Short mmCIF file of C-alpha atoms in Angstrom, two decimals:
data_model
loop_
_atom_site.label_atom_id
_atom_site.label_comp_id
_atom_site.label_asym_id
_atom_site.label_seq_id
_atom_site.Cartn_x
_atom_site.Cartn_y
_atom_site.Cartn_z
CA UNK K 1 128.44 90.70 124.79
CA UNK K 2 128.95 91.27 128.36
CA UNK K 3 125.69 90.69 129.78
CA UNK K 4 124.92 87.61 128.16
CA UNK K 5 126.49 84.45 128.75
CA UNK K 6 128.63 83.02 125.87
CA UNK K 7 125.77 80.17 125.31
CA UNK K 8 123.28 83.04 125.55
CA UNK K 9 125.17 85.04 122.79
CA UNK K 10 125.18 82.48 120.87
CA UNK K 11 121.11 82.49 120.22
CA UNK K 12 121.25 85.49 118.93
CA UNK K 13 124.54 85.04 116.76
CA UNK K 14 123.97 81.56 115.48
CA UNK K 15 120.32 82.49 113.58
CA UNK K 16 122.18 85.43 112.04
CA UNK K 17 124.53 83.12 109.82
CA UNK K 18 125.72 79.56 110.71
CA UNK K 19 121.93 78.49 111.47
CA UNK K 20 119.60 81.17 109.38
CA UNK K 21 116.18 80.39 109.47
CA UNK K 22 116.38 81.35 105.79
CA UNK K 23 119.15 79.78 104.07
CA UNK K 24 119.76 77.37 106.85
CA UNK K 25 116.84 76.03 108.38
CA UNK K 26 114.53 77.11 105.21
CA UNK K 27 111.80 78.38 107.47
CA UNK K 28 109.83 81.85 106.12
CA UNK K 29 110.89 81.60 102.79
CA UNK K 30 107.07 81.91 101.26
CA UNK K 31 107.00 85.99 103.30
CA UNK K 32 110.83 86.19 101.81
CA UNK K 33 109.37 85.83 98.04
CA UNK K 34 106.38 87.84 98.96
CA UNK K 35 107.20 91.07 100.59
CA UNK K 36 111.06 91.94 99.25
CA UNK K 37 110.11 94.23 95.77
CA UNK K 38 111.01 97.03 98.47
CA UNK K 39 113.09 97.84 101.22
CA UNK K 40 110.90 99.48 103.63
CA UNK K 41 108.43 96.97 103.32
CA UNK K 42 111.13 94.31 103.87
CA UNK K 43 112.16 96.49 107.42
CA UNK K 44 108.46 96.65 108.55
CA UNK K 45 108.29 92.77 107.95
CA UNK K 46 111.32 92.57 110.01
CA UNK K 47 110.72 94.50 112.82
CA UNK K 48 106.96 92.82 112.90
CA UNK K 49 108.11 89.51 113.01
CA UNK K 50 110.98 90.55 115.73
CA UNK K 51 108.00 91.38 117.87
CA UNK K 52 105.65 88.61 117.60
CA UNK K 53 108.60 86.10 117.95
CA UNK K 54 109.96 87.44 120.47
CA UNK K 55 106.82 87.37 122.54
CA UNK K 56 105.25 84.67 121.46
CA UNK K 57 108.57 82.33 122.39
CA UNK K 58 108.34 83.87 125.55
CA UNK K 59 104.50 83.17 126.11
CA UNK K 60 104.81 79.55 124.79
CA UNK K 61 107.78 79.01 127.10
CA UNK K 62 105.92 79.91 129.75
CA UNK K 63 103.23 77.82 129.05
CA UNK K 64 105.78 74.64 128.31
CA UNK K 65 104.75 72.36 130.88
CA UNK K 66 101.04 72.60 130.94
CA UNK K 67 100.15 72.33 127.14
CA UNK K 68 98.70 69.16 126.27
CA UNK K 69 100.92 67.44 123.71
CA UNK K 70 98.52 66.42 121.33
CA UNK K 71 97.32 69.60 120.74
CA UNK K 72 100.17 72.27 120.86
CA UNK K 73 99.99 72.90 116.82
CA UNK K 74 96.80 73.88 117.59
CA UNK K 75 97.78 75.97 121.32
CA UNK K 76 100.86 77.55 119.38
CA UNK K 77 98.39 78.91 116.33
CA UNK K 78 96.05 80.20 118.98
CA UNK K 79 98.90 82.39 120.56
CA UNK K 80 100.64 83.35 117.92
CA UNK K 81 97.00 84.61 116.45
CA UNK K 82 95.78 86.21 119.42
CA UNK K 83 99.34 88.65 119.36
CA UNK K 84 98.96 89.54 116.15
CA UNK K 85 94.83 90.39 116.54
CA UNK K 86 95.98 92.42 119.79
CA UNK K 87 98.36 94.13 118.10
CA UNK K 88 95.77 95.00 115.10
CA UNK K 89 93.14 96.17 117.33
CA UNK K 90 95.24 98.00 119.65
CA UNK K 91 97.01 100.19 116.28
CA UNK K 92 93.48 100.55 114.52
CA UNK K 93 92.72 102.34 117.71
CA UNK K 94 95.13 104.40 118.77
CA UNK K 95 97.89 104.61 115.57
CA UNK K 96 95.51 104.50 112.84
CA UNK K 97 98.47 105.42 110.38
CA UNK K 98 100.97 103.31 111.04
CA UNK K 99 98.06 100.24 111.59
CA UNK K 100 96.88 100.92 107.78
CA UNK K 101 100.30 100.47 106.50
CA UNK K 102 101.19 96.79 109.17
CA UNK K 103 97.66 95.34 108.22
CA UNK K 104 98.70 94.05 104.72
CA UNK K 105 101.70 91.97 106.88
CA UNK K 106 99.06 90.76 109.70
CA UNK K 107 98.42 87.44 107.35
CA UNK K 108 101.74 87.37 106.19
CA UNK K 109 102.59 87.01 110.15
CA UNK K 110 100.17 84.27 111.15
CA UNK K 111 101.68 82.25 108.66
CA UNK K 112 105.21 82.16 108.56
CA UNK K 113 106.35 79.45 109.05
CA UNK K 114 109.83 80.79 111.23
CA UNK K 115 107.01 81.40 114.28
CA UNK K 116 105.70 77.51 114.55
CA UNK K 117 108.76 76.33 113.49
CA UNK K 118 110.74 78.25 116.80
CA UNK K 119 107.88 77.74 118.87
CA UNK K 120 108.21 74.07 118.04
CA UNK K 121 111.61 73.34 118.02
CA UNK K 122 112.55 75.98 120.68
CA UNK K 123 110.06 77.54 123.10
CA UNK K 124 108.57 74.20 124.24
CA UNK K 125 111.68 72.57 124.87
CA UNK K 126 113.60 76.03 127.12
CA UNK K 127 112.80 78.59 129.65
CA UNK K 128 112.03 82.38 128.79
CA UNK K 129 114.82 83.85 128.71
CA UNK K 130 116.51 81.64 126.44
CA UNK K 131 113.66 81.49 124.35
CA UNK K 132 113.22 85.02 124.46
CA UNK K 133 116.59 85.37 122.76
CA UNK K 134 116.28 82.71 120.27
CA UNK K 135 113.26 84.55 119.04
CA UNK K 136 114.86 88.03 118.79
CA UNK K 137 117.55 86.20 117.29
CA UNK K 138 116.49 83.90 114.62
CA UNK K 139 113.98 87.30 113.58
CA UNK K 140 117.30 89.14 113.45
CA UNK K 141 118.78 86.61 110.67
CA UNK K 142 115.75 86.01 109.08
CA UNK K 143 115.45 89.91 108.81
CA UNK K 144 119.20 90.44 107.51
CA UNK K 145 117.99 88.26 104.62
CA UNK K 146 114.75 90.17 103.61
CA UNK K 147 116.97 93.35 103.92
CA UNK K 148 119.61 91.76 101.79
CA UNK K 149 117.05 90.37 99.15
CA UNK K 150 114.70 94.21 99.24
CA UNK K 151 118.05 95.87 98.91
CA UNK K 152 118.93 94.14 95.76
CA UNK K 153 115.54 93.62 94.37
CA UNK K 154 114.12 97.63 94.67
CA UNK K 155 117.63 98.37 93.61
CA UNK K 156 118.10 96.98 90.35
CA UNK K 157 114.11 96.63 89.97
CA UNK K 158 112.97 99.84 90.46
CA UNK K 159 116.72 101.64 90.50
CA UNK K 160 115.63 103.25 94.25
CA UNK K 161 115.98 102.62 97.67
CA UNK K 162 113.20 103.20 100.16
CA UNK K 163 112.18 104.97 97.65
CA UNK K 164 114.71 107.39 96.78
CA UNK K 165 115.85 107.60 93.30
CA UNK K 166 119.39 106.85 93.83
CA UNK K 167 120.28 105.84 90.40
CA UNK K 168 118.38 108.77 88.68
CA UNK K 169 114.81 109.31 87.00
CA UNK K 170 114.32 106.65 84.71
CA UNK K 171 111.62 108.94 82.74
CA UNK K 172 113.34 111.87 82.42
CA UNK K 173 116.27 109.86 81.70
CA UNK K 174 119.09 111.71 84.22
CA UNK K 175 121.81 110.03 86.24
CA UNK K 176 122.40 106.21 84.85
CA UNK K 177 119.35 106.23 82.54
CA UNK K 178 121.05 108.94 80.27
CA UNK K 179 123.66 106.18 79.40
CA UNK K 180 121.44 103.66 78.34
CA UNK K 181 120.47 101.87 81.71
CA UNK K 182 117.62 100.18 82.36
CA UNK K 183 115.63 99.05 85.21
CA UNK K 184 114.98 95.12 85.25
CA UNK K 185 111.43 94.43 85.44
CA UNK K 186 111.68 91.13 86.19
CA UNK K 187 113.57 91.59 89.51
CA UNK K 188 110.34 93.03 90.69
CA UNK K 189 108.96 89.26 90.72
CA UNK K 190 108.61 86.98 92.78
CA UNK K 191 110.63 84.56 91.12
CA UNK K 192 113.52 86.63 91.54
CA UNK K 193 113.75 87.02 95.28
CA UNK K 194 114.14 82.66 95.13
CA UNK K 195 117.00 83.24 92.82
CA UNK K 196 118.54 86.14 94.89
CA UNK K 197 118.07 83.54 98.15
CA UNK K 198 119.71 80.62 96.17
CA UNK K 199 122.69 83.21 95.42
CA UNK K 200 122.89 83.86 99.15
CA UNK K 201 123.02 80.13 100.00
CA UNK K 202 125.35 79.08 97.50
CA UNK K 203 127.89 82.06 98.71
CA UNK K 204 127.27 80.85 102.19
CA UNK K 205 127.96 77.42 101.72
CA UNK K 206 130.89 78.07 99.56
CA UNK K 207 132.60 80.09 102.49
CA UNK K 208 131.66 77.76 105.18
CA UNK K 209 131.72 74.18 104.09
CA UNK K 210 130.44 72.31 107.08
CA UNK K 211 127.29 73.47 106.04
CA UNK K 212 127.25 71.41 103.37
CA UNK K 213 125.11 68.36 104.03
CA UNK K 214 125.97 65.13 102.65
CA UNK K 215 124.53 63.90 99.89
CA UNK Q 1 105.73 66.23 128.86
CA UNK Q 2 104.51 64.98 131.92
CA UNK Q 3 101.91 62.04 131.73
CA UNK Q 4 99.38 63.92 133.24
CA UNK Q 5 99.38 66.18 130.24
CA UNK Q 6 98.73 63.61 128.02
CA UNK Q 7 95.05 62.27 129.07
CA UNK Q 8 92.33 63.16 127.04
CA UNK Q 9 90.37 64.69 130.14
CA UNK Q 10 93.05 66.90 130.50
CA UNK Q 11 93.61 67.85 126.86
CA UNK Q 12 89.62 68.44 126.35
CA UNK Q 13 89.71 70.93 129.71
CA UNK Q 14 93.04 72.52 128.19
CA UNK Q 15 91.41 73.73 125.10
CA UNK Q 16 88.02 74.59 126.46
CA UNK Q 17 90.03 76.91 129.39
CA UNK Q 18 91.92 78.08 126.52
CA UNK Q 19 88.90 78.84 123.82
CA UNK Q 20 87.69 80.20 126.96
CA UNK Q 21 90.39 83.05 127.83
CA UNK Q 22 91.45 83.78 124.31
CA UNK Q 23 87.41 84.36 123.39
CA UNK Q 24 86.30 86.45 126.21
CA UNK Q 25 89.93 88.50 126.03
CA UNK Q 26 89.64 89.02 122.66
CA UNK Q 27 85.47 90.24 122.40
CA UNK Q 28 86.44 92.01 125.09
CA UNK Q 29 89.49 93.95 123.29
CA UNK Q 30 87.59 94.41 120.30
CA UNK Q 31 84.64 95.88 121.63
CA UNK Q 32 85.93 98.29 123.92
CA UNK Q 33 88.14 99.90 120.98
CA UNK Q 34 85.51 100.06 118.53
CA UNK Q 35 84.22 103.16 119.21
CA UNK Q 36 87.92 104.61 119.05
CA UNK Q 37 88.44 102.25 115.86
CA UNK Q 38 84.95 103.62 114.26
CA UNK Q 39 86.12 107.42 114.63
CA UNK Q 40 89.26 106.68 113.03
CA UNK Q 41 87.59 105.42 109.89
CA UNK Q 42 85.23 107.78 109.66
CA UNK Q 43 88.09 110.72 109.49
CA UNK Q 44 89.62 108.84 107.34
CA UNK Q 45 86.74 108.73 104.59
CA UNK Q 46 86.73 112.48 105.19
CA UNK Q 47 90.37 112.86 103.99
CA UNK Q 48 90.36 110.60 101.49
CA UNK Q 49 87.51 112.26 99.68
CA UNK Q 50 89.41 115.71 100.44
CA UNK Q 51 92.45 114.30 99.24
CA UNK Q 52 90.58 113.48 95.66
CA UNK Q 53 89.30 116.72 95.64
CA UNK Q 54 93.31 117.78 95.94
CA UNK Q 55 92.83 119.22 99.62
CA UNK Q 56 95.63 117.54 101.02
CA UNK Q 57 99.39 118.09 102.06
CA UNK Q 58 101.31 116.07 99.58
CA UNK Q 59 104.94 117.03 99.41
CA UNK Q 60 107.25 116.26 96.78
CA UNK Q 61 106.63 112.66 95.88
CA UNK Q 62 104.30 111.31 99.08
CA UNK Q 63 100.92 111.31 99.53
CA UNK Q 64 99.63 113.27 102.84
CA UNK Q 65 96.39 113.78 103.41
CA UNK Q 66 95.46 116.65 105.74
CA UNK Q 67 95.98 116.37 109.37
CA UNK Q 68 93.16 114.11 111.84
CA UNK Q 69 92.57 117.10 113.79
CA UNK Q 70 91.48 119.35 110.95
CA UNK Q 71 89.85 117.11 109.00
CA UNK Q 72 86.21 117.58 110.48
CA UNK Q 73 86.60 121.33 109.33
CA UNK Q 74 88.10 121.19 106.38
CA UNK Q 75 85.31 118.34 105.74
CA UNK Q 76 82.84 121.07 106.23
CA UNK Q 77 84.51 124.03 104.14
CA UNK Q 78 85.42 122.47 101.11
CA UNK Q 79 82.29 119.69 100.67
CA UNK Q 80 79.50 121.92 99.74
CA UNK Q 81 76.96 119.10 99.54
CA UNK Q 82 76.35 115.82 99.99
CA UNK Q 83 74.23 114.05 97.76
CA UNK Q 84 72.87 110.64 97.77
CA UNK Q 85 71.56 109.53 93.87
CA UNK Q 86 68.72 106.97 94.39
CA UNK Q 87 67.48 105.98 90.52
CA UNK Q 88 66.19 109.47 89.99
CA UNK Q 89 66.00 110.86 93.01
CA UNK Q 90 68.56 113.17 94.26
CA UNK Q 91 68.51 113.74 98.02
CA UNK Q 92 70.87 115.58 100.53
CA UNK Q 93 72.26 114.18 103.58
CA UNK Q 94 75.13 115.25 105.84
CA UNK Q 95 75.86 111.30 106.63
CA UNK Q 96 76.11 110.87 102.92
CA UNK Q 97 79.81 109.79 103.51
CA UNK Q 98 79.12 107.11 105.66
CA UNK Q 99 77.17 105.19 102.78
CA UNK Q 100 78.75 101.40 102.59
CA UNK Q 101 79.49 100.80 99.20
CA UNK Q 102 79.97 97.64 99.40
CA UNK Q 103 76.35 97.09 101.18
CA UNK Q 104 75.40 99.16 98.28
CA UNK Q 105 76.65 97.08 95.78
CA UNK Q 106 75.19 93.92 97.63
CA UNK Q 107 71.78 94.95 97.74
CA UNK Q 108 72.07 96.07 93.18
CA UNK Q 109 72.67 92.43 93.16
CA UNK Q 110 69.65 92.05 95.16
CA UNK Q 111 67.71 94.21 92.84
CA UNK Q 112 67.23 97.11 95.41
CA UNK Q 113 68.35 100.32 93.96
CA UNK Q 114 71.65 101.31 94.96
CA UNK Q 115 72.30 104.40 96.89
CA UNK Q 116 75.00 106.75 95.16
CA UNK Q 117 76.87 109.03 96.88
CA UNK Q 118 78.21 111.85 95.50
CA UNK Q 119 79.69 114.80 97.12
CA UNK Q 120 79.99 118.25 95.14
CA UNK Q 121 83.11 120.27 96.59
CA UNK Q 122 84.11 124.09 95.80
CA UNK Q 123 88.20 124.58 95.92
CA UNK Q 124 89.43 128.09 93.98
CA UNK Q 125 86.25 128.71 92.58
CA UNK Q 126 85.93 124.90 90.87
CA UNK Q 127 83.88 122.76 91.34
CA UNK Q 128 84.34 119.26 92.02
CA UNK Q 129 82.23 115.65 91.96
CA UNK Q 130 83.70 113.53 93.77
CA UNK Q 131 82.22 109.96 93.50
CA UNK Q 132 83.13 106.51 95.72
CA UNK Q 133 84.55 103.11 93.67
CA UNK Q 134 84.44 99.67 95.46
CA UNK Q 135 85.95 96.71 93.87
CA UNK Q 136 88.06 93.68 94.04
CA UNK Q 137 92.16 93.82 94.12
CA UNK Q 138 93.91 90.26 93.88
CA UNK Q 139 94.09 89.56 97.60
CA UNK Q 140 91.03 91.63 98.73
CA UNK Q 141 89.14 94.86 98.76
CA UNK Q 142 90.35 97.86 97.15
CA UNK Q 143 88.35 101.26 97.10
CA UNK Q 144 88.69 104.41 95.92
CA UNK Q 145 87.51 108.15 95.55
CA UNK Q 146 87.41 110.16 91.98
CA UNK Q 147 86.49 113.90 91.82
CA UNK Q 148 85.63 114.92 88.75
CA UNK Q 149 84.72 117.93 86.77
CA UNK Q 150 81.24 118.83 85.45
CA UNK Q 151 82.68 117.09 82.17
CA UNK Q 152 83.45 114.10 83.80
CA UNK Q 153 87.64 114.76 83.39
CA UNK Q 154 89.33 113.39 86.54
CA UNK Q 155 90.88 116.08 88.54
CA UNK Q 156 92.24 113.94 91.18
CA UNK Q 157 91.98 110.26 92.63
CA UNK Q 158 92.89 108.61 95.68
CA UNK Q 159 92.91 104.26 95.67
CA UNK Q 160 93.64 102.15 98.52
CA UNK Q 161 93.69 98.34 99.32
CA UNK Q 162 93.24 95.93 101.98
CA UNK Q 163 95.61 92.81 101.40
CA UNK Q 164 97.38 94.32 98.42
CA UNK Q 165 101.37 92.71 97.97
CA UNK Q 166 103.65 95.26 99.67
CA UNK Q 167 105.78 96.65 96.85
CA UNK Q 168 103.85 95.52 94.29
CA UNK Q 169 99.41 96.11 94.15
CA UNK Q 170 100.21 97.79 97.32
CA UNK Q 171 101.41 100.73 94.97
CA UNK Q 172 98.26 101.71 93.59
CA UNK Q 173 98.06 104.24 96.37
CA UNK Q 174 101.69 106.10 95.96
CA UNK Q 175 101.31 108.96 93.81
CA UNK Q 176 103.15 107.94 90.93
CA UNK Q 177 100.60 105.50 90.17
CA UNK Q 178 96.94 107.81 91.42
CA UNK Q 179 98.71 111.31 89.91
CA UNK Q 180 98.48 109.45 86.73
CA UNK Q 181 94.60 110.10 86.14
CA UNK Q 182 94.62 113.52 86.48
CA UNK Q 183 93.50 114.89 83.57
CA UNK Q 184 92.09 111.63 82.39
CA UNK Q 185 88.95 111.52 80.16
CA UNK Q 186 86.00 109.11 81.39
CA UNK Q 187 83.69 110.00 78.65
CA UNK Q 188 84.24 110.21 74.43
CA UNK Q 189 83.76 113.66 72.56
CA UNK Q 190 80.06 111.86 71.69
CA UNK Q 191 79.73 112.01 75.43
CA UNK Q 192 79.28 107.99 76.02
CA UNK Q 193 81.27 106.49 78.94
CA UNK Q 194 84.23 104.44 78.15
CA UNK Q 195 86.27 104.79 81.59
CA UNK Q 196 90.17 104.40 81.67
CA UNK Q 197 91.93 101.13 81.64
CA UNK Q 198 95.06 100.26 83.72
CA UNK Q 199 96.90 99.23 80.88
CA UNK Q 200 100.37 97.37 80.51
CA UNK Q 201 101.17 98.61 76.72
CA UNK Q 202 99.81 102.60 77.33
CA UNK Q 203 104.41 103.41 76.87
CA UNK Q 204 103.22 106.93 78.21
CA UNK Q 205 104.93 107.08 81.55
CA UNK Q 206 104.18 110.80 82.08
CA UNK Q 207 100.39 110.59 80.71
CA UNK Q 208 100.53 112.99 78.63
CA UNK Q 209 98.14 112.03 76.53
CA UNK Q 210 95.03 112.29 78.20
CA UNK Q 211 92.07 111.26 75.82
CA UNK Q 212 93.59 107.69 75.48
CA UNK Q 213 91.52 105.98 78.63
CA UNK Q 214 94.56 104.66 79.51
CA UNK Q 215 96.76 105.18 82.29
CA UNK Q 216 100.45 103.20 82.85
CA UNK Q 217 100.13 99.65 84.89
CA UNK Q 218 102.32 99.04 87.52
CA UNK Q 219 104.79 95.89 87.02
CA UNK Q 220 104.08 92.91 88.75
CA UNK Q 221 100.43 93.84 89.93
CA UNK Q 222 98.66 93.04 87.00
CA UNK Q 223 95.40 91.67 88.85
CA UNK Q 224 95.09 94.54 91.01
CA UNK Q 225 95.29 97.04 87.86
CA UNK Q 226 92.46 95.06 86.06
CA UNK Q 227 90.74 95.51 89.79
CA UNK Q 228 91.07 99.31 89.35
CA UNK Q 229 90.04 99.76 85.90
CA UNK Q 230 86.78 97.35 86.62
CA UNK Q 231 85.80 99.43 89.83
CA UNK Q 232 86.32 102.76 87.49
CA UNK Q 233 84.01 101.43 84.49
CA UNK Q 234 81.77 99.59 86.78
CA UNK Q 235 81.19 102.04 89.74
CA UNK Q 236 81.76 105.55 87.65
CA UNK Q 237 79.86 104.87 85.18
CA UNK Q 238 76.56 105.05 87.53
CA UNK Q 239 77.07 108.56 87.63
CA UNK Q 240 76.91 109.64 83.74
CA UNK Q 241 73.17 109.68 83.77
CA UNK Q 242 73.57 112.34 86.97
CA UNK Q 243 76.09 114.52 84.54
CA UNK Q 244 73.83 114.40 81.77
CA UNK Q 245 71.09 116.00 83.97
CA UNK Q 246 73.77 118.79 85.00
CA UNK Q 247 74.54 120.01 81.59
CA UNK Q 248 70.59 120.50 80.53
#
């Protein structure tokens, strides 16, 4: 990365394996069990999240050295609330479409717990820039896991992949399905996506054994 | 942090300011795009009662309804009239559309009497009822639009949600789920309503039998099914007294 600096680089590279908010840090795991049964819906969470960390780091950063310390929960829930509403209002008006199809994630948003948790541990403590990056970069690793988990899940759940039917029509019984396959209902739960996480850590942690606490 | 941050003087004049900007910014916002906001919805009812009426541009597999800019028109062409059902009064208005149904439903509690909408479109020489359904999902709202023949046979739906889980109740409006009740009976050969029931054991994935009041569930959205088939036996079912009157 030749325009960042190699400490720079490494906010946005770190959050993408050695320090994933997911498997890592264990921040956003409630919107990883919720919103996974698909792909596309894992994407928009992504991409969502990407945007209101990224801006919100940058806004609490800003606002570092004037927010009264006993009541930044309370500051960092205002900001991160007011984004998302602005961002509501502003689709409903003027992208209807694509607003109807982000509103369901709005909630899902306000409460993950990856946006306090960075704000916290990050923005208040670094400038914007930095922060800035450590935003777009812990989104990035928490989104490679939701992709990873709504691949697998909408893949062996519903045998597609944004939709398509890549493994053939289950009721008319062509591609796999003629030789007896079957779709797994249960990976469509939410149960599932914890179980496809715990896979992820457990291969993690087997490759890279520092990350192994002690016991 | 500074000390200075930490009084309580300053912390009290921190979140006032703050209340403050974030209030006024945000009344602001969400006044001046409500007009913009409002038109948007109301197109929207438009096409999702053309939609039911199966004046849309689905493709293959995804559900399209016909195009914002057209919709006004089309609105006009295919809706022959608009009629609002109050007890046993039968009135038209052009606004008809605009009825809240969930106001509606508030004030039955109430013991007003409800208005019904219903709007009676023409396509190829059919005819088609097409009737609103309000009702509760497992997060939130979910809502819907039936057209119906003069037998009360569905000959199209269209469902959508406000909080639904993406993937899961969120599903009730793909068209795998709302092609399902085409076809579907609402009423027995004796003519009494019975509705259809979202139900998990129907093992008829293509629906073809249609005089079972059942249609397929989705996996993993229970709740929200059992929200659909309440707001189609509970809402729908308003109407029968209206069909009756139609066949004398």
């Amino acid at each position: 990365m030749g325009i960042l600096s190699k400490k720079d680089a490494g906010l946005i590279k770190d959050p993408l394996f050695d320090n994933n908010p997911i498997t890592i840090q264990v921040l956003g795991i409630c919107s990883a069990l919720a919103i996974t049964a698909e792909l596309k819906a894992s994407i928009v969470m992504a991409v969502s999240v990407m945007f209101v960390l990224g801006l919100g780091n940058v806004v609490i950063s800003l606002m570092r050295n004037i927010i009264p310390s006993k009541i930044r929960i309370i500051v960092q829930l205002i900001v991160v609330a007011t984004l998302v509403i602005i961002v509501d209002l502003v689709l409903k008006a003027f992208a209807y479409e694509l607003s109807k199809t982000l509103s369901v994630f709005v909630g899902l948003i306000i409460t993950n717990c990856i946006i306090m948790g960075r704000f916290e541990a990050f923005a208040l403590g670094n400038g914007p820039w930095r922060s800035f990056l450590d935003g777009i970069g812990n989104a990035l690793g928490y989104g490679l896991i939701l992709v990873i988990v709504g691949f697998f899940r909408e893949l062996l759940g519903s045998g597609t992949l944004l939709g398509f039917k890549v493994l053939g029509d289950p009721i008319e019984k062509t591609g796999l399905y003629a030789i007896g396959y079957e779709n797994n209902g249960f990976m469509l739960l939410s149960p599932m996506a914890l179980i496809v996480v715990g896979i992820i850590i457990w291969i993690q942690r087997s490759k890279n054994k520092s990350l192994i606490e002690e016991a | 942090m500074s000390k200075r941050t930490d009084s309580n003087v300053y912390t009290m004049v921190f979140a006032i300011v703050m209340v403050l900007i974030v209030g006024s910014l945000l009344a602001f916002l969400a006044s001046s795009l409500k007009p913009n906001i409002k038109e948007n919805e109301r197109i929207e009812k438009q096409q999702n009662i053309l939609y039911a009426m199966g004046v849309n541009e689905n493709d293959d597999s995804s559900a399209n309804f016909v195009s914002t800019s057209v919709a006004g028109d089309e609105f006009k062409k295919y809706i022959k009239k608009q009629l609002v059902i109050e007890g046993d009064k039968i009135s038209e208005s052009d606004d008809a559309y605009l009825i809240d149904i969930k106001k509606q439903k508030a004030n039955a509690k109430a013991g007003k009497t409800r208005k019904l909408p219903l709007f009676v479109g023409e396509k190829d020489g059919k005819t088609f009822y097409v009737a609103p359904i309000y009702g509760k999902g497992l997060w939130d709202a979910i809502w819907g639009y039936v057209s119906m023949d003069e037998n009360m046979v569905v000959q199209g739906a269209y469902f959508d949600h406000k909080g639904e889980t993406p993937g899961l109740g969120a599903n009730i409006k793909q068209r795998y789920f709302m092609d399902d009740f085409y076809g579907e009976h609402l009423l027995t050969e004796a003519g009494v309503f019975k509705g259809i029931t979202v139900a998990k054991g129907n093992n008829d994935p293509k629906n073809e039998e249609k005089t079972d009041y059942e249609v397929d569930a989705i996996a993993g959205a229970t709740i929200t099914g059992d929200g659909v088939s309440a707001m189609i036996k509970q809402d729908l079912s308003l109407y029968v007294p209206y069909f009756k009157n139609l066949k004398k």
